[in-house]
Amino acid sequence: MIKIAVLGFGTVGSGVVEVMHENRVSIAHNAADEIEVKYILARSSHADSPYAHLVIHDFSLIEQDPEIRIVVEVIGGATVAYDYTKRCLLAGKSVVTANKELVATHGQELLAIAKEKNANYLFEASVGGGIPIIRPITQCLAANEIDEIYGILNGTTNYILTEMIQCGTSFDTALRQAQEKGYAELDPTADIDGIDACRKICILADLCFGRHIDPHDVKTRGIRGVDLADVAYARSLGYKIKLLGRALRTGDGHITAYVAPHLIKNSSLLSNVDGVMNGIVVHGNAIGEAMFYGAGAGKRPTASAVVADVIDAAKHLKARKFLGWDEPMPGYVTDADDLVMPWYVRVRASLTAIGTELGNVRFVTRRGAPLDEYAFVTAPMTHRHLHDSLANMEVLSHYRILD
Ligand code: HSE
């Protein structure tokens, strides 16, 4: 019998305990041993929960209990969770987490401690919710040189955009629905402003390209400001607006990573990834293109990935799994503003100004547009070039186009 502790009893924590209990027979079969939750660390007593008898408030009981070999950290954030994770690893316990902020910022250090202590630090649930993506990248695609990875990495914003595109729902109503469904972060600005997607693309890039990327080096733009007018123009073009995180090799020893809303073609792999679903596309030099799709947030899909890691940790209590990446290097991450891509632009300006500054553009129309509003697609150019060309126009929106 393997005893585990769960740190945090919110949406994901309660999902983990439920799935552990409901599926205990198949979990025992897959882990080749029974796994039992011995403690749940929570701030309140959770008196109404059927698991209230497991709730404790003192972390040191877990830290000092030699029977606890695996700890699930689903507290979130990078303060208390960082302290507890470090202490568990230092005590030789394996840690499983869904905490993308912690992995993206301190993953390299925590993995080094895990290595030193012959323990595992596993984080399948940190990217893509229930979608298997960390293990496929590090194991199933290990034969490839990966040159690009991109995708819809945040369920909350994809839910909001889908509601706007399919139902014309307002941004605020769609956000409230996503919060009610348990998709959003405690502070939903992390979702809306792309910060959550930024942490996830950093983790993916760390694994795909083998070197730590500081989330602060990743230009990040969320979906605040995406307007139903842009949704309508995109539709006339045969595109949808999706928030993408993207990381790619941009020359010898360099990569670029960024998060931004994009127009993607209705025929593209990601365009039907709707609602809370996430989709991640990987380009490898042997496999070509592969896509991973599934529920990107929510209690049970995330618990599914966490519990799979618990099983993996249980199977690797003695033999540590290799997982890690190199330390950061100055100049490694190059500026996403230098990428050459076509742009969708909506401006209030004269036709002459548009022609003079941008040359031949492809105009697009929508019903009910004001007379002085123009929307168009540019030739491929850098963000700097676009910015300079639009300097004398009233820019209402501009988004990258990924063809
Ligand atoms: N808030 C996150 C999302 C949860 O909406 O994708 C899963 O990481």
Tab-separated table of C-alpha atoms and ligand atoms in Angstrom:
chain	number	residue	atom	x	y	z
A	1	MET	CA	0.000	0.000	0.000
A	2	ILE	CA	1.362	3.422	-1.007
A	3	LYS	CA	0.205	6.391	1.069
A	4	ILE	CA	-0.076	9.828	-0.475
A	5	ALA	CA	-0.970	13.343	0.682
A	6	VAL	CA	-2.873	15.990	-1.243
A	7	LEU	CA	-1.913	19.629	-0.636
A	8	GLY	CA	-4.920	21.827	-1.450
A	9	PHE	CA	-8.584	20.852	-1.555
A	10	GLY	CA	-10.035	23.210	-4.144
A	11	THR	CA	-11.481	22.257	-7.535
A	12	VAL	CA	-8.545	20.116	-8.661
A	13	GLY	CA	-7.692	18.722	-5.201
A	14	SER	CA	-11.220	17.476	-4.600
A	15	GLY	CA	-11.261	16.027	-8.144
A	16	VAL	CA	-8.040	14.123	-7.419
A	17	VAL	CA	-9.412	12.618	-4.193
A	18	GLU	CA	-12.685	11.665	-5.916
A	19	VAL	CA	-10.961	9.996	-8.876
A	20	MET	CA	-8.512	8.201	-6.556
A	21	HIS	CA	-11.481	6.788	-4.641
A	22	GLU	CA	-13.812	6.003	-7.569
A	23	ASN	CA	-11.158	4.300	-9.684
A	24	ARG	CA	-9.165	2.715	-6.854
A	25	VAL	CA	-9.380	-0.783	-8.351
A	26	SER	CA	-8.058	0.127	-11.796
A	27	ILE	CA	-5.537	2.532	-10.246
A	28	ALA	CA	-4.210	-0.287	-8.031
A	29	HIS	CA	-4.008	-2.525	-11.093
A	30	ASN	CA	-2.128	0.095	-13.124
A	31	ALA	CA	0.226	1.015	-10.273
A	32	ALA	CA	0.730	-2.631	-9.254
A	33	ASP	CA	-0.065	-1.561	-5.669
A	34	GLU	CA	-2.917	0.047	-3.780
A	35	ILE	CA	-2.699	3.811	-3.372
A	36	GLU	CA	-4.445	5.532	-0.490
A	37	VAL	CA	-4.910	9.208	0.353
A	38	LYS	CA	-3.740	9.553	3.968
A	39	TYR	CA	-3.912	13.342	4.368
A	40	ILE	CA	-5.530	16.307	2.685
A	41	LEU	CA	-3.925	19.603	3.645
A	42	ALA	CA	-6.533	22.380	3.616
A	43	ARG	CA	-7.159	25.674	5.343
A	44	SER	CA	-10.759	24.937	6.368
A	45	SER	CA	-12.229	21.750	7.851
A	46	HIS	CA	-14.420	20.861	4.819
A	47	ALA	CA	-16.865	19.405	7.359
A	48	ASP	CA	-19.423	18.547	4.638
A	49	SER	CA	-16.964	16.513	2.577
A	50	PRO	CA	-16.983	12.702	2.792
A	51	TYR	CA	-13.195	13.081	3.081
A	52	ALA	CA	-13.312	15.498	6.051
A	53	HIS	CA	-11.647	12.879	8.285
A	54	LEU	CA	-8.494	13.136	6.127
A	55	VAL	CA	-8.216	16.921	6.384
A	56	ILE	CA	-5.295	18.325	8.363
A	57	HIS	CA	-3.934	21.861	8.660
A	58	ASP	CA	-0.303	21.239	9.610
A	59	PHE	CA	2.030	20.648	6.663
A	60	SER	CA	4.851	19.356	8.873
A	61	LEU	CA	2.822	16.206	9.622
A	62	ILE	CA	3.120	15.328	5.943
A	63	GLU	CA	6.721	16.448	5.655
A	64	GLN	CA	7.759	14.307	8.624
A	65	ASP	CA	5.675	11.226	7.897
A	66	PRO	CA	7.977	8.592	6.319
A	67	GLU	CA	4.938	6.636	5.165
A	68	ILE	CA	4.082	9.427	2.691
A	69	ARG	CA	6.095	8.733	-0.450
A	70	ILE	CA	4.110	10.831	-2.937
A	71	VAL	CA	2.617	14.293	-2.469
A	72	VAL	CA	0.127	15.963	-4.812
A	73	GLU	CA	0.531	19.744	-4.844
A	74	VAL	CA	-2.594	21.479	-6.116
A	75	ILE	CA	-2.406	24.641	-4.022
A	76	GLY	CA	-1.381	26.776	-7.000
A	77	GLY	CA	0.797	29.894	-7.055
A	78	ALA	CA	4.520	30.071	-6.454
A	79	THR	CA	4.805	31.021	-2.781
A	80	VAL	CA	3.439	28.452	-0.283
A	81	ALA	CA	3.347	25.808	-3.028
A	82	TYR	CA	7.029	26.479	-3.785
A	83	ASP	CA	8.018	26.140	-0.129
A	84	TYR	CA	6.047	22.929	0.410
A	85	THR	CA	7.187	21.351	-2.867
A	86	LYS	CA	10.818	22.042	-2.070
A	87	ARG	CA	10.463	20.631	1.443
A	88	CYS	CA	8.740	17.475	0.176
A	89	LEU	CA	11.422	16.894	-2.451
A	90	LEU	CA	14.181	17.554	0.080
A	91	ALA	CA	12.523	14.958	2.308
A	92	GLY	CA	12.848	12.509	-0.608
A	93	LYS	CA	9.137	12.425	-1.461
A	94	SER	CA	7.994	12.566	-5.083
A	95	VAL	CA	5.740	15.494	-5.951
A	96	VAL	CA	3.004	15.573	-8.585
A	97	THR	CA	1.507	18.905	-9.570
A	98	ALA	CA	-0.897	20.786	-11.822
A	99	ASN	CA	0.820	24.067	-10.923
A	100	LYS	CA	2.003	25.676	-14.174
A	101	GLU	CA	3.157	28.865	-12.471
A	102	LEU	CA	5.503	26.915	-10.218
A	103	VAL	CA	6.813	24.651	-12.980
A	104	ALA	CA	7.320	27.548	-15.413
A	105	THR	CA	9.191	29.685	-12.881
A	106	HIS	CA	10.990	27.203	-10.582
A	107	GLY	CA	10.742	23.923	-12.511
A	108	GLN	CA	14.444	23.711	-13.289
A	109	GLU	CA	15.441	24.130	-9.627
A	110	LEU	CA	12.761	21.719	-8.352
A	111	LEU	CA	13.720	19.089	-10.915
A	112	ALA	CA	17.361	19.434	-9.821
A	113	ILE	CA	16.366	18.812	-6.191
A	114	ALA	CA	14.253	15.840	-7.262
A	115	LYS	CA	17.274	14.448	-9.116
A	116	GLU	CA	19.549	14.931	-6.108
A	117	LYS	CA	17.062	13.169	-3.838
A	118	ASN	CA	16.279	10.412	-6.338
A	119	ALA	CA	12.621	11.479	-6.334
A	120	ASN	CA	10.272	12.503	-9.126
A	121	TYR	CA	8.686	15.862	-9.856
A	122	LEU	CA	5.894	15.240	-12.373
A	123	PHE	CA	3.609	17.843	-13.935
A	124	GLU	CA	1.511	16.321	-16.739
A	125	ALA	CA	-1.540	18.312	-15.569
A	126	SER	CA	0.274	21.648	-15.770
A	127	VAL	CA	-0.322	21.956	-19.536
A	128	GLY	CA	-3.486	21.064	-21.419
A	129	GLY	CA	-5.524	19.909	-18.392
A	130	GLY	CA	-6.408	16.288	-19.106
A	131	ILE	CA	-4.545	16.064	-22.439
A	132	PRO	CA	-1.461	13.856	-22.388
A	133	ILE	CA	1.246	16.203	-23.699
A	134	ILE	CA	4.236	16.276	-21.298
A	135	ARG	CA	4.763	12.520	-21.486
A	136	PRO	CA	4.272	12.381	-25.298
A	137	ILE	CA	6.854	15.135	-25.774
A	138	THR	CA	9.415	13.635	-23.423
A	139	GLN	CA	8.856	9.994	-24.331
A	140	CYS	CA	6.809	9.239	-27.449
A	141	LEU	CA	8.333	12.055	-29.532
A	142	ALA	CA	11.807	11.754	-27.994
A	143	ALA	CA	13.256	10.610	-31.332
A	144	ASN	CA	12.438	13.964	-32.963
A	145	GLU	CA	14.119	17.311	-33.249
A	146	ILE	CA	11.127	19.519	-32.541
A	147	ASP	CA	11.185	22.807	-34.414
A	148	GLU	CA	7.829	24.270	-33.427
A	149	ILE	CA	5.033	23.819	-30.922
A	150	TYR	CA	1.889	25.921	-30.707
A	151	GLY	CA	-1.658	25.635	-29.569
A	152	ILE	CA	-4.742	26.673	-27.715
A	153	LEU	CA	-3.463	26.366	-24.177
A	154	ASN	CA	-6.105	28.072	-22.074
A	155	GLY	CA	-9.589	26.650	-21.662
A	156	THR	CA	-11.147	29.784	-20.161
A	157	THR	CA	-10.212	32.094	-23.017
A	158	ASN	CA	-11.084	29.474	-25.619
A	159	TYR	CA	-14.483	29.087	-23.955
A	160	ILE	CA	-15.001	32.875	-24.020
A	161	LEU	CA	-13.930	33.230	-27.675
A	162	THR	CA	-16.089	30.266	-28.715
A	163	GLU	CA	-19.139	31.769	-27.002
A	164	MET	CA	-18.448	35.092	-28.739
A	165	ILE	CA	-17.968	33.412	-32.143
A	166	GLN	CA	-20.835	30.909	-31.981
A	167	CYS	CA	-23.475	32.732	-29.897
A	168	GLY	CA	-22.491	36.422	-29.973
A	169	THR	CA	-22.273	36.252	-26.141
A	170	SER	CA	-20.623	39.228	-24.474
A	171	PHE	CA	-17.135	38.821	-23.044
A	172	ASP	CA	-18.295	39.392	-19.426
A	173	THR	CA	-21.133	36.829	-19.572
A	174	ALA	CA	-18.886	34.199	-21.141
A	175	LEU	CA	-16.208	34.801	-18.481
A	176	ARG	CA	-18.771	34.373	-15.699
A	177	GLN	CA	-19.884	31.064	-17.236
A	178	ALA	CA	-16.271	29.847	-17.428
A	179	GLN	CA	-15.757	30.739	-13.755
A	180	GLU	CA	-18.940	28.893	-12.752
A	181	LYS	CA	-17.708	25.805	-14.583
A	182	GLY	CA	-14.432	25.854	-12.612
A	183	TYR	CA	-12.202	26.576	-15.634
A	184	ALA	CA	-10.797	29.947	-14.611
A	185	GLU	CA	-7.866	30.680	-12.319
A	186	LEU	CA	-8.612	32.207	-8.885
A	187	ASP	CA	-7.645	35.499	-10.475
A	188	PRO	CA	-9.089	35.206	-14.010
A	189	THR	CA	-6.837	37.996	-15.290
A	190	ALA	CA	-4.171	35.254	-15.519
A	191	ASP	CA	-6.404	33.594	-18.124
A	192	ILE	CA	-7.686	36.670	-19.943
A	193	ASP	CA	-4.339	38.422	-20.212
A	194	GLY	CA	-2.587	35.324	-21.543
A	195	ILE	CA	-0.382	34.811	-18.462
A	196	ASP	CA	-1.609	31.244	-17.937
A	197	ALA	CA	-0.964	30.398	-21.610
A	198	CYS	CA	2.465	32.035	-21.306
A	199	ARG	CA	3.430	29.745	-18.407
A	200	LYS	CA	2.248	26.735	-20.398
A	201	ILE	CA	4.131	27.589	-23.594
A	202	CYS	CA	7.245	28.153	-21.458
A	203	ILE	CA	6.939	24.647	-19.980
A	204	LEU	CA	6.402	23.139	-23.442
A	205	ALA	CA	9.342	25.080	-24.886
A	206	ASP	CA	11.582	24.115	-21.927
A	207	LEU	CA	10.852	20.468	-22.712
A	208	CYS	CA	10.897	20.687	-26.532
A	209	PHE	CA	14.036	22.795	-26.852
A	210	GLY	CA	15.846	21.741	-23.685
A	211	ARG	CA	16.565	25.105	-22.073
A	212	HIS	CA	14.717	27.208	-19.501
A	213	ILE	CA	12.696	30.144	-20.770
A	214	ASP	CA	11.767	32.866	-18.333
A	215	PRO	CA	8.051	33.726	-18.748
A	216	HIS	CA	9.097	37.400	-18.535
A	217	ASP	CA	10.976	36.986	-21.851
A	218	VAL	CA	7.793	35.880	-23.623
A	219	LYS	CA	5.710	38.655	-25.205
A	220	THR	CA	2.194	38.016	-23.989
A	221	ARG	CA	-1.077	39.477	-25.167
A	222	GLY	CA	-4.449	38.132	-24.045
A	223	ILE	CA	-7.971	38.413	-25.401
A	224	ARG	CA	-9.012	41.627	-23.661
A	225	GLY	CA	-10.100	43.911	-26.462
A	226	VAL	CA	-11.156	41.186	-28.917
A	227	ASP	CA	-14.352	42.673	-30.285
A	228	LEU	CA	-17.403	41.125	-31.954
A	229	ALA	CA	-16.508	43.315	-34.978
A	230	ASP	CA	-13.197	41.409	-35.304
A	231	VAL	CA	-15.056	38.113	-34.934
A	232	ALA	CA	-17.324	39.187	-37.848
A	233	TYR	CA	-14.432	40.293	-40.107
A	234	ALA	CA	-12.566	37.064	-39.362
A	235	ARG	CA	-15.683	35.103	-40.295
A	236	SER	CA	-15.952	36.880	-43.700
A	237	LEU	CA	-12.342	35.937	-44.362
A	238	GLY	CA	-12.973	32.274	-43.466
A	239	TYR	CA	-10.981	32.529	-40.220
A	240	LYS	CA	-11.579	32.328	-36.453
A	241	ILE	CA	-9.867	34.222	-33.663
A	242	LYS	CA	-8.043	31.954	-31.227
A	243	LEU	CA	-5.542	32.689	-28.460
A	244	LEU	CA	-2.355	30.775	-29.266
A	245	GLY	CA	0.870	30.158	-27.409
A	246	ARG	CA	3.696	29.462	-29.832
A	247	ALA	CA	7.396	28.574	-29.593
A	248	LEU	CA	9.690	27.908	-32.543
A	249	ARG	CA	13.321	27.654	-33.458
A	250	THR	CA	14.465	30.857	-35.170
A	251	GLY	CA	17.995	30.056	-36.170
A	252	ASP	CA	21.094	28.632	-34.618
A	253	GLY	CA	20.536	28.122	-30.929
A	254	HIS	CA	17.685	30.589	-30.646
A	255	ILE	CA	13.995	30.279	-30.100
A	256	THR	CA	11.077	32.683	-30.113
A	257	ALA	CA	8.060	32.254	-27.884
A	258	TYR	CA	4.968	34.402	-27.530
A	259	VAL	CA	1.261	34.378	-26.709
A	260	ALA	CA	-1.249	36.328	-28.781
A	261	PRO	CA	-4.672	36.118	-30.393
A	262	HIS	CA	-4.366	34.906	-33.993
A	263	LEU	CA	-6.647	34.533	-36.968
A	264	ILE	CA	-6.531	30.887	-38.007
A	265	LYS	CA	-8.157	29.387	-41.122
A	266	ASN	CA	-11.445	27.502	-40.717
A	267	SER	CA	-9.679	24.560	-42.382
A	268	SER	CA	-6.745	24.539	-39.941
A	269	LEU	CA	-6.163	21.804	-37.373
A	270	LEU	CA	-6.999	24.046	-34.429
A	271	SER	CA	-10.031	25.880	-35.767
A	272	ASN	CA	-12.567	23.386	-34.418
A	273	VAL	CA	-10.959	23.231	-30.996
A	274	ASP	CA	-13.851	24.948	-29.231
A	275	GLY	CA	-15.144	25.648	-25.749
A	276	VAL	CA	-12.884	24.497	-22.928
A	277	MET	CA	-10.999	22.148	-25.263
A	278	ASN	CA	-7.292	22.695	-25.859
A	279	GLY	CA	-5.309	21.628	-28.916
A	280	ILE	CA	-1.534	21.461	-29.232
A	281	VAL	CA	0.332	21.008	-32.524
A	282	VAL	CA	3.907	19.718	-32.534
A	283	HIS	CA	6.248	19.763	-35.567
A	284	GLY	CA	8.983	17.155	-35.349
A	285	ASN	CA	11.561	16.294	-38.018
A	286	ALA	CA	10.583	12.610	-37.992
A	287	ILE	CA	6.872	12.616	-37.197
A	288	GLY	CA	5.973	15.738	-39.187
A	289	GLU	CA	2.895	17.262	-37.602
A	290	ALA	CA	1.025	15.778	-34.623
A	291	MET	CA	-1.896	17.253	-32.736
A	292	PHE	CA	-3.062	16.594	-29.180
A	293	TYR	CA	-6.659	17.443	-28.308
A	294	GLY	CA	-8.836	17.260	-25.197
A	295	ALA	CA	-10.331	19.030	-22.204
A	296	GLY	CA	-7.894	21.750	-21.204
A	297	ALA	CA	-9.359	22.624	-17.814
A	298	GLY	CA	-11.921	21.475	-15.284
A	299	LYS	CA	-11.981	19.360	-12.173
A	300	ARG	CA	-12.026	15.802	-13.493
A	301	PRO	CA	-9.935	16.180	-16.697
A	302	THR	CA	-7.177	17.829	-14.648
A	303	ALA	CA	-7.532	15.180	-11.927
A	304	SER	CA	-7.166	12.533	-14.651
A	305	ALA	CA	-3.681	13.839	-15.508
A	306	VAL	CA	-2.680	14.325	-11.859
A	307	VAL	CA	-3.694	10.807	-10.874
A	308	ALA	CA	-1.875	9.355	-13.901
A	309	ASP	CA	1.270	11.042	-12.572
A	310	VAL	CA	0.612	9.614	-9.102
A	311	ILE	CA	0.487	6.150	-10.682
A	312	ASP	CA	3.704	6.862	-12.598
A	313	ALA	CA	5.393	8.130	-9.419
A	314	ALA	CA	4.218	4.983	-7.605
A	315	LYS	CA	5.809	2.849	-10.315
A	316	HIS	CA	9.049	4.847	-10.090
A	317	LEU	CA	9.601	5.050	-6.354
A	318	LYS	CA	13.063	3.597	-6.735
A	319	ALA	CA	14.079	4.414	-10.312
A	320	ARG	CA	13.832	8.142	-10.940
A	321	LYS	CA	12.460	9.255	-14.319
A	322	PHE	CA	14.715	11.526	-16.322
A	323	LEU	CA	13.058	14.909	-16.796
A	324	GLY	CA	14.697	18.293	-16.997
A	325	TRP	CA	16.195	21.101	-19.043
A	326	ASP	CA	19.261	23.345	-19.050
A	327	GLU	CA	19.618	26.659	-17.317
A	328	PRO	CA	18.626	29.930	-19.025
A	329	MET	CA	21.101	31.608	-21.397
A	330	PRO	CA	21.189	35.340	-22.246
A	331	GLY	CA	19.993	36.013	-25.802
A	332	TYR	CA	18.488	32.538	-26.214
A	333	VAL	CA	14.921	33.862	-26.575
A	334	THR	CA	14.618	36.261	-29.493
A	335	ASP	CA	11.957	38.936	-29.875
A	336	ALA	CA	8.628	37.756	-31.295
A	337	ASP	CA	8.207	41.224	-32.832
A	338	ASP	CA	10.832	40.202	-35.410
A	339	LEU	CA	8.754	37.300	-36.757
A	340	VAL	CA	7.514	37.919	-40.291
A	341	MET	CA	3.789	37.151	-40.552
A	342	PRO	CA	0.699	38.547	-42.271
A	343	TRP	CA	-1.577	40.701	-40.081
A	344	TYR	CA	-5.289	41.367	-39.790
A	345	VAL	CA	-5.814	45.063	-39.064
A	346	ARG	CA	-8.918	47.176	-38.313
A	347	VAL	CA	-8.447	50.928	-38.470
A	348	ARG	CA	-10.251	54.219	-38.718
A	349	ALA	CA	-8.339	55.900	-41.549
A	350	SER	CA	-8.547	57.012	-45.172
A	351	LEU	CA	-8.070	54.597	-48.057
A	352	THR	CA	-5.239	56.797	-49.314
A	353	ALA	CA	-3.356	56.531	-46.005
A	354	ILE	CA	-3.739	52.743	-45.998
A	355	GLY	CA	-2.514	52.487	-49.609
A	356	THR	CA	0.433	54.821	-49.003
A	357	GLU	CA	1.636	53.125	-45.837
A	358	LEU	CA	0.889	49.474	-46.576
A	359	GLY	CA	0.700	49.140	-50.366
A	360	ASN	CA	-1.499	46.327	-51.607
A	361	VAL	CA	-3.694	44.938	-48.848
A	362	ARG	CA	-6.674	42.581	-48.998
A	363	PHE	CA	-9.772	44.403	-47.724
A	364	VAL	CA	-12.552	42.593	-45.894
A	365	THR	CA	-16.097	43.747	-45.169
A	366	ARG	CA	-18.775	43.169	-42.546
A	367	ARG	CA	-22.413	44.135	-42.375
A	368	GLY	CA	-23.093	47.351	-40.436
A	369	ALA	CA	-19.493	48.603	-40.386
A	370	PRO	CA	-19.077	52.385	-39.865
A	371	LEU	CA	-18.141	54.219	-43.085
A	372	ASP	CA	-14.674	55.212	-41.888
A	373	GLU	CA	-13.755	51.735	-40.601
A	374	TYR	CA	-11.518	49.519	-42.741
A	375	ALA	CA	-10.324	46.012	-42.065
A	376	PHE	CA	-7.672	44.305	-44.159
A	377	VAL	CA	-4.966	41.655	-44.345
A	378	THR	CA	-1.382	42.807	-44.897
A	379	ALA	CA	1.559	41.197	-46.636
A	380	PRO	CA	3.885	39.291	-44.268
A	381	MET	CA	5.908	41.729	-42.136
A	382	THR	CA	7.398	42.131	-38.672
A	383	HIS	CA	5.436	43.715	-35.859
A	384	ARG	CA	7.908	46.620	-35.907
A	385	HIS	CA	7.218	47.259	-39.594
A	386	LEU	CA	3.447	47.063	-39.003
A	387	HIS	CA	3.665	49.375	-36.006
A	388	ASP	CA	5.568	52.004	-38.016
A	389	SER	CA	3.159	51.734	-40.955
A	390	LEU	CA	0.130	52.266	-38.713
A	391	ALA	CA	1.689	55.159	-36.776
A	392	ASN	CA	-0.644	57.803	-38.233
A	393	MET	CA	-3.884	55.794	-38.183
A	394	GLU	CA	-6.399	55.093	-35.429
A	395	VAL	CA	-5.786	51.381	-34.918
A	396	LEU	CA	-8.820	49.522	-33.532
A	397	SER	CA	-7.266	46.076	-33.573
A	398	HIS	CA	-4.445	44.068	-35.110
A	399	TYR	CA	-3.853	40.332	-34.876
A	400	ARG	CA	-1.351	37.919	-36.342
A	401	ILE	CA	-2.510	35.470	-39.014
A	402	LEU	CA	-1.231	31.895	-38.841
A	403	ASP	CA	-1.771	30.264	-42.235
B	1	HSE	N1	-7.418	28.386	-16.009
B	1	HSE	C1	-6.818	27.353	-16.764
B	1	HSE	C2	-7.505	27.300	-18.136
B	1	HSE	C3	-6.985	26.051	-16.038
B	1	HSE	O1	-8.570	27.923	-18.282
B	1	HSE	O2	-6.979	26.695	-19.053
B	1	HSE	C4	-6.228	24.900	-16.623
B	1	HSE	O3	-4.848	25.129	-16.621
